[in-house]
Amino acid sequence: MDKDTYILAIESSCDETAAAVMKNGRQVCSNVIYSQIELHKLYGGVVPEIASRKHIEKINQVIEQALVEAGVTLKDMDAIAVTYGPGLVGALLVGVAEAKAIAYAAKKPLVGVHHIEGHIAANYIEHLDLEPPFLCLVVSGGHTQLVKVEDYDSFEIIGKTRDDAAGEAFDKVARAIGLGYPGGPKIDKLAKEGNPEAITFPRAKVEGNPFDFSFSGLKSAVLNYLNQCEMKQIEVNRADVAASFQCAVIDVLTNHAISAAKELNIDKLAVAGGVASNTSLRESLQSACKKEGLQFYYPSPIYCTDNAAMIGVAGYYAYKSGVRHGLDLNAVPNLKIGQRM
Ligand code: KG4
Ligand code: ZN
């Protein structure tokens, strides 16, 4: 029998300091996440310098806990995987510097991982049958993309947002109706009490590529609606606004994903990123896939938002295909999907 492969994975691209130990690619031995949300809540969004400072304070502790919970030591690791982009540069640098130091001291190979490739790979953890090719709808705080996953290391972007990411729209609308940061989970919860048909918000169509997205018009429509109500002194039903806004986002995401899958003749659709934990989005994609005869895959919420287990999965496949980074690895805040540096 082949020897087991262990990867220590590190993630620090935004406001989660995370480390995980993965066995043979898809088995989670430990997945430790220190979330900075409480800290950034005070400011209504992520403050980059505060994020970096908190990462440097917590990272060793989080890694130590990941190793202890997995019952392994650095010696048992086959490689060190780390997110090196995209993300906040100061935040990324903490994880990258830490991973390089460990790789150097423990004499282990270093594998840099693309954050979004990690989000996509989160789907492999609980779906052992899932293999490329498949289509993945990536919906996070910074990205909204339809990605054709041709192989474990080969990706083609079929559509992307021209302006705001879906998560960003959730966060901005949540702030406008006084829900605070992060808005996604709060809108998700409040929308359950509202009527999604109460207010008709626009579903933007983008010229050129039918699979591209645009959410800034929708965000402005919500803000206009709120202003109009204020001017006319009409009391705003926040649950209806949340439900109607969420419904507009979900309609567009679902329609684009399904029509892209049909056009490309792909019978497997996955969803990834923080917004993928939205209950109504999951239901909408699930029922549309059922209707169209597509297989639908989604990670548990804990693997949707930022975590290191997903970086470990992507890192494992990169390691197996021979990807090795030198100790000169740098953070690349605008790293493109499928790009190797
Ligand atoms: O993937 P992620 O953890 O970080 C990035 O890589 O950006 O995504 C964070 C985003 C935030 O915008 C947050 O509001 C959104 O995901 N989010 C949600 C939900 N949970 C998190 N959006 C809608 N519904 C949710 N349940
Ligand atoms: Zn993310």
PDB file of C-alpha atoms and ligand atoms in Angstrom, residues 11 13-14 16 115-116 119 140-143 273-274 304-307 310, ligand 2:
ATOM      1  CA  GLU A  11      -4.691  30.351   4.965  1.00  0.00           C
ATOM      2  CA  SER A  13      -5.738  35.934   2.775  1.00  0.00           C
ATOM      3  CA  CYS A  14      -8.440  37.991   4.499  1.00  0.00           C
ATOM      4  CA  GLU A  16      -9.532  34.263   8.985  1.00  0.00           C
ATOM      5  CA  HIS A 115      -7.319  31.025  -2.832  1.00  0.00           C
ATOM      6  CA  ILE A 116     -10.204  30.541  -5.292  1.00  0.00           C
ATOM      7  CA  HIS A 119     -12.639  27.374  -2.530  1.00  0.00           C
ATOM      8  CA  SER A 140     -17.256  34.914  -2.312  1.00  0.00           C
ATOM      9  CA  GLY A 141     -16.697  38.338  -0.785  1.00  0.00           C
ATOM     10  CA  GLY A 142     -14.239  39.315  -3.495  1.00  0.00           C
ATOM     11  CA  HIS A 143     -15.144  37.075  -6.448  1.00  0.00           C
ATOM     12  CA  GLY A 273     -17.131  30.534  -1.573  1.00  0.00           C
ATOM     13  CA  GLY A 274     -18.718  32.263   1.417  1.00  0.00           C
ATOM     14  CA  CYS A 304     -17.634  27.494   2.179  1.00  0.00           C
ATOM     15  CA  THR A 305     -16.218  30.436   4.117  1.00  0.00           C
ATOM     16  CA  ASP A 306     -12.439  30.828   4.390  1.00  0.00           C
ATOM     17  CA  ASN A 307     -10.656  27.805   5.874  1.00  0.00           C
ATOM     18  CA  MET A 310      -9.750  23.655   1.241  1.00  0.00           C
TER      19      MET A 310
HETATM   20 ZN    ZN B   2     -12.434  33.192   0.389  1.00  0.00          ZN
END
